[in-house]
Amino acid sequence: MLVLIIILALGGAIGTFIENDFGSLRAKELIYNSIWYQFVFLLASVNLIVIMHKTKMHLVKARALFHISFVIILFGAVLTHYFGLDGMMHIREGEKSNTIILGEEKINIPFYIALKEFTLTRYPGSRSPSEFSSDVTVVDEKNNKKFDANIYMNNTLTYGGYKFFQTSYDTDEKGTLLTVNKDPGKMITYIGYALLFLGLILNFFDKKSRFRFLMRKIKNMPIASFLYPMFFLTFATTSAAQENTTFLENYLNEHKENSKELSTAFGSLVVQGPDGRMKPLDTQNREVLNKLTGKSSWQGMSANQVILGMFSRPNIWKKVNIIKIKTPRLRKLLGVDENQKLVKFTDFFDIDGNYKLTAEVELANQLVPAQRGTYERDLIKVDERLNITFMSYRGVLLTIFPLPNDELNKWVDFKTMFATVENSQLKVSTGRLLDAAYNINYKEGLIHIQEIKKYQKEFGNVVMPTQKKLDVEIWFNKMALFIKLSIIYLLFGLVLFIYDLSSMFYNRIYNPNIKTIIIVISFSLLLVHAFGIGIRWYIGGYAPISNTYETMVYIAFAAIFTGVVFLRKSTIALSASFMMAGVFVFAAYLGEIDPEITSLVPVLKSYWLSVHVSVITASYGFFGVGAILGIITLILFMLRSKKRLHIDTHINNIAIINEVTITLGLILLVMGNFLGAIWANESWGRYWGWDPKETWAYVSILVYTFVIHFRLIKNIYSPYLFSVLSVIAFYSILMTYYGVNFYLAGLHSYATGHPVPIPNWVYYTIGIILLITVSSYSKRKLIK
């Protein structure tokens, strides 16, 4: 059975690379829909039934339920795949249709769908769709039935065995495109899902389950543990000398010291973001500065000070090093020092005013993402930063003026306001504000900020957030809570590491008072993290798990939750939890990860988003803790000697804790994926589409299923091998979460012959883990 699991996992993984290089149709032809892959599924199902019979699994009800559920789900999938229908129906306003298009084939259904009206709403002042829906009438002449219905994202129409989903629309917004689905396997599949969820939940309470068996062992463990060695991340921070004139230096110093009050008031204004989200200007200024420099402040100035300065005195700020560049090759092209990380706006143009990167940027944009290397990606990002810088100089992003009586509730920038808004008082106040900022008379500008606020409330109050929400968001920005928490997590983990290490070598029993302090601190940090997530939820108006940054913060929360709630008996698990949480939050502030709160696309406006994503990403926290525990165990093998036999006990205990942690993670990952399948089927008519993200989630399930069941191969199993597998398996999670989004094509595109470099951290972590694994290999048999 384990061999079949490996074959399925390898097939799924290889399929994602085939899809990346040759397209989804080729991947389905060679892997997912192929006869051999379906035959492996059949063998696995038969094998599972035989195993359940031979092991008398029916005696353990929970275990039997969730194992047999997989067979039922596969049977439902067979009915859907071979006997179901999945097509498209196009209807124009005022017309009706009963024709479904299946590829090149057309079939007629026994009733009509008439489109009365198609409605598209956008975010305020934006072209981004917020919602779109179809008001339709079902006309069934045969059964003499006629009724109206409304179809929109996450709200479907079901009639006559067919299900209709809102999918897209015509460019003139006068026609709709519906997905039509007929699924004979739906009921059987959902029964399988129900049995799966029931079995996994009952597994927590069944006294005969392995999970309860392991938990009893953990409760009886002595409280002594050890934390994995802390690895330090060092970053070289070189500063390039700036050849500024005395005037420039004097201006920057005066702006830094005297513009704080005006800049703070400037940041308290409301702005309409490019995606339509209404937010404090303070938030947008931080987002802009973060895109330009990678930081939320610059040379002691706040983001509000920087953006106000760039807009009020653009000619000065064009000579300031404020645009981040990563690659030496690009710096050389611009003619700056190869170690200089920030460059000036003027560095991008020659003496004739020609853009130096025109040809290079065009070539980079002509390449498909799979062909772009580090240089090309940096080139495109830098070009984007240059455009943002230019827009900041011109104030294009400062859309702080609502247009009176505008149907779309659009807000505009300074230039558009002066040209279109008939409000002389506003124009006078705005002009004087700009004069005050230009002439460095900052205090005089404060009264004019109040005039703009008054105008915003009078004409834009319909879409403005409450003052309380604005104040909370500005406060949350200043707090920078999560980056502070990451440092605390890493330091707290380091303290536990030192204490645990000494306890291990001297075989000491924990001081109960110290243990109590550790638990209190752990619970407090968990509550603070939960508070931070809650505040971000309140600000954004939806569960903060919709982008990479938010899910990394949530994974960190799940890692701490794992240790504090489930494994607090063991300080080693707490240590691993905090270290993993610290690494994830810290990593959320590195690279190209954007912490911006954005508006949701229509398909994500569903409670299923909160349930599906939160459950899946929580599992990553558990798996991360498991990987850390595996590394700890390998280090303990390295430290094992005849003089320290008590280390054997710790190795066995950690292996048990690790198995429990991975089991919990696997349960969450399985439930999250199948909840996602329900969401997908109810929202757009398919359980599974074999896109790389969900395929790697499926691969991760198979990988961890192998790890959990590896103990059944008694001739091979050992705590050493289990620890190695728990570490290696985590790379499937990293691939699911990070690699698919950023580096799937970057591993190597053999079809195109354009290699894209793998990030250095991948080499470093693999090297460290290999070193630890090899170093501990010779002592793997010392455990009895």
Tab-separated table of N, CA and C in Angstrom, residues 213-325:
chain	number	residue	atom	x	y	z
A	213	PHE	N	-3.787	6.656	22.197
A	213	PHE	CA	-2.688	5.859	22.761
A	213	PHE	C	-1.427	6.721	22.926
A	214	LEU	N	-1.114	7.497	21.902
A	214	LEU	CA	0.069	8.359	21.971
A	214	LEU	C	-0.117	9.482	22.986
A	215	MET	N	-1.314	10.031	23.081
A	215	MET	CA	-1.569	11.094	24.040
A	215	MET	C	-1.420	10.591	25.469
A	216	ARG	N	-1.813	9.333	25.718
A	216	ARG	CA	-1.619	8.771	27.066
A	216	ARG	C	-0.130	8.670	27.387
A	217	LYS	N	0.666	8.314	26.395
A	217	LYS	CA	2.106	8.229	26.604
A	217	LYS	C	2.704	9.600	26.924
A	218	ILE	N	2.229	10.633	26.187
A	218	ILE	CA	2.743	11.982	26.415
A	218	ILE	C	2.420	12.449	27.834
A	219	LYS	N	1.216	12.130	28.312
A	219	LYS	CA	0.826	12.564	29.654
A	219	LYS	C	1.693	11.936	30.738
A	220	ASN	N	2.229	10.752	30.452
A	220	ASN	CA	3.048	10.052	31.436
A	220	ASN	C	4.533	10.344	31.300
A	221	MET	N	4.906	11.242	30.372
A	221	MET	CA	6.321	11.540	30.173
A	221	MET	C	6.859	12.406	31.305
A	222	PRO	N	8.125	12.236	31.670
A	222	PRO	CA	8.768	13.173	32.583
A	222	PRO	C	8.974	14.507	31.872
A	223	ILE	N	8.889	15.586	32.612
A	223	ILE	CA	9.029	16.899	31.997
A	223	ILE	C	10.504	17.240	31.886
A	224	ALA	N	11.117	16.838	30.827
A	224	ALA	CA	12.506	17.199	30.535
A	224	ALA	C	12.648	17.240	29.039
A	225	SER	N	13.247	18.235	28.501
A	225	SER	CA	13.327	18.359	27.056
A	225	SER	C	14.493	19.208	26.614
A	226	PHE	N	14.572	19.364	25.300
A	226	PHE	CA	15.745	20.008	24.691
A	226	PHE	C	15.319	20.691	23.410
A	227	LEU	N	15.881	21.813	23.083
A	227	LEU	CA	15.482	22.575	21.896
A	227	LEU	C	16.540	22.565	20.826
A	228	TYR	N	16.090	22.608	19.583
A	228	TYR	CA	17.033	22.531	18.475
A	228	TYR	C	17.942	23.761	18.468
A	229	PRO	N	19.171	23.612	17.944
A	229	PRO	CA	20.117	24.733	17.939
A	229	PRO	C	19.574	25.920	17.160
A	230	MET	N	19.752	27.044	17.726
A	230	MET	CA	19.319	28.282	17.075
A	230	MET	C	20.244	28.605	15.918
A	231	PHE	N	19.623	28.894	14.785
A	231	PHE	CA	20.467	29.341	13.683
A	231	PHE	C	20.233	30.834	13.503
A	232	PHE	N	21.303	31.548	13.252
A	232	PHE	CA	21.217	32.998	13.187
A	232	PHE	C	21.183	33.452	11.734
A	233	LEU	N	20.308	34.401	11.483
A	233	LEU	CA	20.237	35.006	10.171
A	233	LEU	C	20.956	36.345	10.238
A	234	THR	N	21.976	36.478	9.459
A	234	THR	CA	22.697	37.744	9.443
A	234	THR	C	22.546	38.378	8.076
A	235	PHE	N	22.372	39.618	8.095
A	235	PHE	CA	22.174	40.320	6.837
A	235	PHE	C	23.174	41.471	6.750
A	236	ALA	N	23.920	41.476	5.677
A	236	ALA	CA	24.869	42.561	5.489
A	236	ALA	C	24.098	43.819	5.115
A	237	THR	N	24.350	44.881	5.836
A	237	THR	CA	23.670	46.136	5.545
A	237	THR	C	24.706	47.191	5.217
A	238	THR	N	24.986	47.272	3.969
A	238	THR	CA	25.970	48.263	3.549
A	238	THR	C	25.257	49.533	3.156
A	239	SER	N	25.849	50.630	3.410
A	239	SER	CA	25.252	51.916	3.041
A	239	SER	C	26.170	52.618	2.056
A	240	ALA	N	25.566	52.968	0.950
A	240	ALA	CA	26.360	53.660	-0.068
A	240	ALA	C	26.419	55.140	0.267
A	241	ALA	N	27.590	55.700	0.091
A	241	ALA	CA	27.762	57.124	0.382
A	241	ALA	C	26.985	57.946	-0.625
A	242	GLN	N	26.288	58.914	-0.117
A	242	GLN	CA	25.492	59.753	-1.004
A	242	GLN	C	26.180	61.101	-1.195
A	243	GLU	N	26.343	61.458	-2.431
A	243	GLU	CA	26.983	62.731	-2.734
A	243	GLU	C	25.904	63.809	-2.832
A	244	ASN	N	25.418	64.214	-1.683
A	244	ASN	CA	24.371	65.218	-1.659
A	244	ASN	C	24.986	66.613	-1.519
A	245	THR	N	24.327	67.559	-2.090
A	245	THR	CA	24.742	68.936	-1.918
A	245	THR	C	24.372	69.395	-0.513
A	246	THR	N	24.974	70.496	-0.084
A	246	THR	CA	24.656	71.048	1.236
A	246	THR	C	23.183	71.401	1.319
A	247	PHE	N	22.650	71.917	0.216
A	247	PHE	CA	21.226	72.275	0.192
A	247	PHE	C	20.353	71.043	0.418
A	248	LEU	N	20.680	69.976	-0.261
A	248	LEU	CA	19.904	68.746	-0.127
A	248	LEU	C	19.969	68.217	1.301
A	249	GLU	N	21.168	68.202	1.881
A	249	GLU	CA	21.328	67.708	3.248
A	249	GLU	C	20.550	68.568	4.230
A	250	ASN	N	20.629	69.885	4.046
A	250	ASN	CA	19.913	70.794	4.949
A	250	ASN	C	18.403	70.606	4.837
A	251	TYR	N	17.948	70.444	3.591
A	251	TYR	CA	16.498	70.245	3.396
A	251	TYR	C	16.028	68.951	4.070
A	252	LEU	N	16.744	67.854	3.835
A	252	LEU	CA	16.340	66.568	4.399
A	252	LEU	C	16.348	66.614	5.929
A	253	ASN	N	17.356	67.258	6.496
A	253	ASN	CA	17.416	67.360	7.962
A	253	ASN	C	16.254	68.179	8.500
A	254	GLU	N	15.983	69.308	7.847
A	254	GLU	CA	14.881	70.163	8.308
A	254	GLU	C	13.533	69.465	8.109
A	255	HIS	N	13.376	68.788	6.982
A	255	HIS	CA	12.129	68.052	6.718
A	255	HIS	C	11.937	66.943	7.752
A	256	LYS	N	13.008	66.268	8.083
A	256	LYS	CA	12.947	65.183	9.062
A	256	LYS	C	12.510	65.683	10.436
A	257	GLU	N	13.040	66.826	10.857
A	257	GLU	CA	12.785	67.318	12.212
A	257	GLU	C	11.469	68.088	12.328
A	258	ASN	N	11.077	68.820	11.302
A	258	ASN	CA	9.974	69.778	11.444
A	258	ASN	C	8.658	69.363	10.793
A	259	SER	N	8.694	68.302	9.984
A	259	SER	CA	7.460	67.947	9.256
A	259	SER	C	6.652	66.851	9.946
A	260	LYS	N	7.038	66.453	11.139
A	260	LYS	CA	6.385	65.303	11.795
A	260	LYS	C	4.908	65.546	12.040
A	261	GLU	N	4.561	66.705	12.588
A	261	GLU	CA	3.167	66.978	12.930
A	261	GLU	C	2.301	67.064	11.681
A	262	LEU	N	2.770	67.792	10.681
A	262	LEU	CA	2.003	67.912	9.443
A	262	LEU	C	1.892	66.574	8.731
A	263	SER	N	2.961	65.795	8.736
A	263	SER	CA	2.950	64.484	8.072
A	263	SER	C	1.974	63.529	8.751
A	264	THR	N	1.908	63.591	10.085
A	264	THR	CA	0.957	62.749	10.811
A	264	THR	C	-0.476	63.111	10.447
A	265	ALA	N	-0.755	64.414	10.398
A	265	ALA	CA	-2.092	64.862	9.992
A	265	ALA	C	-2.376	64.474	8.545
A	266	PHE	N	-1.381	64.605	7.690
A	266	PHE	CA	-1.486	64.202	6.284
A	266	PHE	C	-1.848	62.717	6.181
A	267	GLY	N	-1.211	61.886	7.004
A	267	GLY	CA	-1.479	60.445	6.989
A	267	GLY	C	-2.837	60.071	7.531
A	268	SER	N	-3.485	60.984	8.272
A	268	SER	CA	-4.809	60.667	8.837
A	268	SER	C	-5.935	60.895	7.835
A	269	LEU	N	-5.626	61.489	6.680
A	269	LEU	CA	-6.639	61.643	5.636
A	269	LEU	C	-7.047	60.282	5.082
A	270	VAL	N	-8.224	60.213	4.517
A	270	VAL	CA	-8.709	58.973	3.900
A	270	VAL	C	-8.330	58.977	2.425
A	271	VAL	N	-7.909	57.815	1.914
A	271	VAL	CA	-7.549	57.693	0.508
A	271	VAL	C	-8.267	56.492	-0.096
A	272	GLN	N	-8.595	56.589	-1.366
A	272	GLN	CA	-9.205	55.465	-2.082
A	272	GLN	C	-8.101	54.745	-2.853
A	273	GLY	N	-7.808	53.527	-2.430
A	273	GLY	CA	-6.729	52.769	-3.055
A	273	GLY	C	-7.055	52.372	-4.479
A	274	PRO	N	-6.050	51.924	-5.237
A	274	PRO	CA	-6.263	51.510	-6.640
A	274	PRO	C	-7.305	50.398	-6.778
A	275	ASP	N	-7.451	49.562	-5.731
A	275	ASP	CA	-8.431	48.475	-5.787
A	275	ASP	C	-9.774	48.874	-5.195
A	276	GLY	N	-9.904	50.152	-4.798
A	276	GLY	CA	-11.173	50.637	-4.267
A	276	GLY	C	-11.282	50.614	-2.762
A	277	ARG	N	-10.284	50.036	-2.060
A	277	ARG	CA	-10.369	49.988	-0.599
A	277	ARG	C	-10.152	51.377	-0.011
A	278	MET	N	-11.040	51.761	0.910
A	278	MET	CA	-10.912	53.036	1.607
A	278	MET	C	-10.074	52.806	2.863
A	279	LYS	N	-9.049	53.626	3.032
A	279	LYS	CA	-8.098	53.403	4.119
A	279	LYS	C	-7.411	54.707	4.484
A	280	PRO	N	-6.754	54.752	5.640
A	280	PRO	CA	-5.985	55.955	5.977
A	280	PRO	C	-4.833	56.128	4.995
A	281	LEU	N	-4.507	57.364	4.683
A	281	LEU	CA	-3.374	57.623	3.801
A	281	LEU	C	-2.085	57.098	4.430
A	282	ASP	N	-2.050	57.047	5.755
A	282	ASP	CA	-0.901	56.484	6.468
A	282	ASP	C	-0.604	55.069	5.990
A	283	THR	N	-1.651	54.280	5.793
A	283	THR	CA	-1.486	52.903	5.329
A	283	THR	C	-0.901	52.863	3.926
A	284	GLN	N	-1.483	53.655	3.027
A	284	GLN	CA	-0.991	53.644	1.645
A	284	GLN	C	0.442	54.154	1.573
A	285	ASN	N	0.779	55.181	2.337
A	285	ASN	CA	2.143	55.701	2.318
A	285	ASN	C	3.140	54.642	2.764
A	286	ARG	N	2.771	53.853	3.774
A	286	ARG	CA	3.646	52.762	4.227
A	286	ARG	C	3.796	51.705	3.137
A	287	GLU	N	2.693	51.411	2.455
A	287	GLU	CA	2.744	50.418	1.379
A	287	GLU	C	3.647	50.891	0.245
A	288	VAL	N	3.538	52.174	-0.101
A	288	VAL	CA	4.361	52.719	-1.185
A	288	VAL	C	5.833	52.690	-0.804
A	289	LEU	N	6.161	53.172	0.400
A	289	LEU	CA	7.562	53.194	0.828
A	289	LEU	C	8.119	51.786	0.943
A	290	ASN	N	7.285	50.848	1.380
A	290	ASN	CA	7.727	49.460	1.482
A	290	ASN	C	8.038	48.883	0.100
A	291	LYS	N	7.243	49.260	-0.905
A	291	LYS	CA	7.509	48.799	-2.268
A	291	LYS	C	8.807	49.401	-2.804
A	292	LEU	N	9.080	50.650	-2.447
A	292	LEU	CA	10.255	51.333	-2.970
A	292	LEU	C	11.543	50.890	-2.287
A	293	THR	N	11.512	50.791	-0.956
A	293	THR	CA	12.742	50.536	-0.188
A	293	THR	C	12.770	49.195	0.524
A	294	GLY	N	11.607	48.556	0.639
A	294	GLY	CA	11.542	47.310	1.402
A	294	GLY	C	11.384	47.557	2.889
A	295	LYS	N	11.190	48.818	3.299
A	295	LYS	CA	11.047	49.163	4.714
A	295	LYS	C	9.905	50.157	4.890
A	296	SER	N	9.441	50.298	6.145
A	296	SER	CA	8.325	51.200	6.422
A	296	SER	C	8.801	52.587	6.845
A	297	SER	N	10.099	52.804	6.925
A	297	SER	CA	10.654	54.124	7.221
A	297	SER	C	11.942	54.291	6.425
A	298	TRP	N	12.414	55.553	6.331
A	298	TRP	CA	13.624	55.814	5.553
A	298	TRP	C	14.452	56.883	6.249
A	299	GLN	N	15.654	56.519	6.661
A	299	GLN	CA	16.590	57.442	7.308
A	299	GLN	C	15.941	58.234	8.428
A	300	GLY	N	15.179	57.522	9.266
A	300	GLY	CA	14.554	58.161	10.424
A	300	GLY	C	13.271	58.899	10.119
A	301	MET	N	12.855	58.919	8.879
A	301	MET	CA	11.595	59.570	8.505
A	301	MET	C	10.487	58.529	8.367
A	302	SER	N	9.297	58.922	8.769
A	302	SER	CA	8.139	58.049	8.593
A	302	SER	C	7.738	58.025	7.128
A	303	ALA	N	6.907	57.074	6.773
A	303	ALA	CA	6.418	56.986	5.388
A	303	ALA	C	5.633	58.242	5.015
A	304	ASN	N	4.883	58.798	5.971
A	304	ASN	CA	4.120	60.010	5.688
A	304	ASN	C	5.042	61.179	5.355
A	305	GLN	N	6.153	61.292	6.086
A	305	GLN	CA	7.112	62.362	5.804
A	305	GLN	C	7.726	62.195	4.413
A	306	VAL	N	8.082	60.960	4.081
A	306	VAL	CA	8.719	60.704	2.786
A	306	VAL	C	7.770	61.026	1.632
A	307	ILE	N	6.542	60.522	1.689
A	307	ILE	CA	5.598	60.728	0.579
A	307	ILE	C	5.207	62.203	0.469
A	308	LEU	N	5.018	62.877	1.616
A	308	LEU	CA	4.719	64.306	1.577
A	308	LEU	C	5.870	65.078	0.940
A	309	GLY	N	7.092	64.702	1.283
A	309	GLY	CA	8.260	65.358	0.701
A	309	GLY	C	8.379	65.090	-0.780
A	310	MET	N	8.168	63.848	-1.201
A	310	MET	CA	8.277	63.502	-2.623
A	310	MET	C	7.269	64.274	-3.461
A	311	PHE	N	6.072	64.483	-2.926
A	311	PHE	CA	5.037	65.179	-3.682
A	311	PHE	C	5.252	66.687	-3.673
A	312	SER	N	5.687	67.240	-2.526
A	312	SER	CA	5.821	68.693	-2.419
A	312	SER	C	7.118	69.217	-3.037
A	313	ARG	N	8.186	68.413	-2.998
A	313	ARG	CA	9.474	68.845	-3.568
A	313	ARG	C	10.071	67.739	-4.431
A	314	PRO	N	9.412	67.378	-5.548
A	314	PRO	CA	9.873	66.243	-6.360
A	314	PRO	C	11.279	66.429	-6.922
A	315	ASN	N	11.659	67.652	-7.287
A	315	ASN	CA	12.975	67.863	-7.882
A	315	ASN	C	14.109	67.540	-6.915
A	316	ILE	N	13.838	67.752	-5.632
A	316	ILE	CA	14.847	67.400	-4.625
A	316	ILE	C	14.884	65.891	-4.428
A	317	TRP	N	13.702	65.275	-4.287
A	317	TRP	CA	13.647	63.845	-3.972
A	317	TRP	C	14.061	62.959	-5.147
A	318	LYS	N	14.103	63.510	-6.346
A	318	LYS	CA	14.616	62.738	-7.486
A	318	LYS	C	16.114	62.471	-7.355
A	319	LYS	N	16.783	63.238	-6.480
A	319	LYS	CA	18.222	63.083	-6.278
A	319	LYS	C	18.535	62.299	-5.005
A	320	VAL	N	17.506	61.655	-4.453
A	320	VAL	CA	17.659	60.901	-3.197
A	320	VAL	C	17.638	59.403	-3.493
A	321	ASN	N	18.548	58.660	-2.887
A	321	ASN	CA	18.584	57.199	-3.054
A	321	ASN	C	17.420	56.562	-2.305
A	322	ILE	N	16.407	56.130	-3.070
A	322	ILE	CA	15.201	55.625	-2.422
A	322	ILE	C	14.578	54.436	-3.159
A	323	ILE	N	15.191	54.000	-4.258
A	323	ILE	CA	14.632	52.894	-5.045
A	323	ILE	C	15.526	51.667	-4.890
A	324	LYS	N	14.940	50.582	-4.398
A	324	LYS	CA	15.701	49.363	-4.093
A	324	LYS	C	16.031	48.582	-5.358
A	325	ILE	N	17.274	48.079	-5.409
A	325	ILE	CA	17.731	47.215	-6.498
A	325	ILE	C	18.471	46.032	-5.876
